[in-house]
């Protein structure tokens, strides 16, 4: 398995963890400590996003995979970081959150299919 695939799978796992956290907080808003709970969670997602972009941007520029563009990849990292923050607020608008979650998942799965 390539490094791109490994980091992409890690992002998929984080995206799923974000979804689960959102659903749990939607049912019952859980108290959290910003520095103990939220910041490390969001920072871990950002760290993975940064590592992922360093791998996928050169790959896309070199191989030009079908239906995957640089702007789309940057949007994935923006979206996943945004929902990582929003997941702690169970009152976030469901449709908006779900659309971003699914968009991230869709693109990451396309990258997994096409990555070397």
Short mmCIF file of C-alpha atoms in Angstrom, two decimals:
data_model
loop_
_atom_site.label_atom_id
_atom_site.label_comp_id
_atom_site.label_asym_id
_atom_site.label_seq_id
_atom_site.Cartn_x
_atom_site.Cartn_y
_atom_site.Cartn_z
CA UNK A 1 0.00 0.00 0.00
CA UNK A 2 1.35 3.42 -0.94
CA UNK A 3 1.83 6.28 1.48
CA UNK A 4 -0.94 8.22 -0.29
CA UNK A 5 -3.34 5.33 0.34
CA UNK A 6 -2.29 5.03 3.99
CA UNK A 7 -2.82 8.72 4.74
CA UNK A 8 -6.07 8.73 2.76
CA UNK A 9 -7.35 5.82 4.85
CA UNK A 10 -6.37 7.69 8.01
CA UNK A 11 -8.39 10.70 6.79
CA UNK A 12 -11.35 8.43 6.05
CA UNK A 13 -11.14 7.06 9.59
CA UNK A 14 -11.00 10.57 11.01
CA UNK A 15 -13.97 11.59 8.85
CA UNK A 16 -15.92 8.65 10.28
CA UNK A 17 -14.89 9.58 13.85
CA UNK A 18 -16.11 13.13 13.18
CA UNK A 19 -19.46 11.77 11.98
CA UNK A 20 -19.85 9.54 15.05
CA UNK A 21 -18.98 12.43 17.36
CA UNK A 22 -21.52 14.66 15.63
CA UNK A 23 -24.28 12.04 15.92
CA UNK A 24 -23.50 11.47 19.61
CA UNK A 25 -23.60 15.21 20.30
CA UNK A 26 -26.78 15.62 18.28
CA UNK A 27 -28.61 13.19 20.57
CA UNK A 28 -27.17 14.52 23.79
CA UNK A 29 -24.85 17.51 23.86
CA UNK A 30 -21.81 16.31 25.77
CA UNK A 31 -19.71 18.70 27.79
CA UNK A 32 -16.15 19.00 26.55
CA UNK A 33 -13.02 20.84 27.48
CA UNK A 34 -11.63 22.94 24.63
CA UNK A 35 -7.95 22.25 25.40
CA UNK A 36 -8.34 18.64 26.49
CA UNK A 37 -10.94 17.38 23.98
CA UNK A 38 -11.55 19.68 21.04
CA UNK A 39 -8.13 21.16 20.28
CA UNK A 40 -6.20 17.85 20.15
CA UNK A 41 -8.94 16.29 18.01
CA UNK A 42 -9.02 19.15 15.50
CA UNK A 43 -5.21 19.46 15.51
CA UNK A 44 -4.85 15.76 14.66
CA UNK A 45 -7.21 16.19 11.71
CA UNK A 46 -5.27 19.25 10.51
CA UNK A 47 -1.97 17.41 10.82
CA UNK A 48 -3.29 14.54 8.71
CA UNK A 49 -4.71 16.98 6.15
CA UNK A 50 -1.37 18.77 5.82
CA UNK A 51 0.51 15.48 5.37
CA UNK A 52 -2.08 14.30 2.84
CA UNK A 53 -1.87 17.45 0.72
CA UNK A 54 1.93 17.15 0.59
CA UNK A 55 1.45 13.72 -0.96
CA UNK A 56 -1.58 14.13 -3.22
CA UNK A 57 -0.89 17.53 -4.81
CA UNK A 58 2.35 16.38 -6.51
CA UNK A 59 0.64 13.13 -7.56
CA UNK A 60 -2.29 14.99 -9.15
CA UNK A 61 0.06 17.42 -10.91
CA UNK A 62 2.11 14.54 -12.30
CA UNK A 63 -0.51 11.89 -13.15
CA UNK A 64 -3.66 13.99 -13.78
CA UNK A 65 -6.12 11.37 -12.45
CA UNK A 66 -9.59 11.59 -13.96
CA UNK A 67 -12.08 13.74 -12.01
CA UNK A 68 -9.61 14.67 -9.27
CA UNK A 69 -8.22 18.18 -9.20
CA UNK A 70 -6.00 20.21 -6.93
CA UNK A 71 -8.77 22.62 -5.93
CA UNK A 72 -11.02 19.67 -5.05
CA UNK A 73 -8.32 18.19 -2.80
CA UNK A 74 -7.83 21.49 -1.00
CA UNK A 75 -11.60 21.74 -0.53
CA UNK A 76 -11.62 18.29 1.08
CA UNK A 77 -9.14 19.43 3.71
CA UNK A 78 -11.11 22.63 4.33
CA UNK A 79 -14.36 20.68 4.69
CA UNK A 80 -13.03 17.98 7.02
CA UNK A 81 -11.40 20.56 9.28
CA UNK A 82 -14.63 22.57 9.39
CA UNK A 83 -16.77 19.57 10.34
CA UNK A 84 -14.16 18.47 12.91
CA UNK A 85 -14.90 21.70 14.75
CA UNK A 86 -18.66 21.56 14.12
CA UNK A 87 -18.91 17.98 15.42
CA UNK A 88 -18.57 19.24 18.97
CA UNK A 89 -21.75 21.26 18.50
CA UNK A 90 -24.59 18.79 18.07
CA UNK A 91 -26.82 21.67 17.07
CA UNK A 92 -25.00 22.17 13.76
CA UNK A 93 -27.41 22.05 10.83
CA UNK A 94 -27.70 18.35 9.90
CA UNK A 95 -28.00 18.72 6.12
CA UNK A 96 -25.06 21.09 5.89
CA UNK A 97 -22.91 18.83 8.09
CA UNK A 98 -23.97 15.67 6.25
CA UNK A 99 -23.26 17.21 2.83
CA UNK A 100 -19.72 18.09 3.85
CA UNK A 101 -19.16 14.70 5.46
CA UNK A 102 -20.33 12.85 2.33
CA UNK A 103 -18.36 15.12 0.02
CA UNK A 104 -15.16 14.40 1.95
CA UNK A 105 -15.87 10.67 1.96
CA UNK A 106 -16.62 10.60 -1.78
CA UNK A 107 -13.42 12.36 -2.78
CA UNK A 108 -11.22 10.37 -0.41
CA UNK A 109 -12.62 7.11 -1.80
CA UNK A 110 -11.91 8.30 -5.38
CA UNK A 111 -8.33 9.07 -4.34
CA UNK A 112 -8.01 5.59 -2.83
CA UNK A 113 -9.22 4.02 -6.08
CA UNK A 114 -6.83 5.95 -8.30
CA UNK A 115 -3.74 6.49 -6.13
CA UNK A 116 -0.62 4.57 -7.05
#
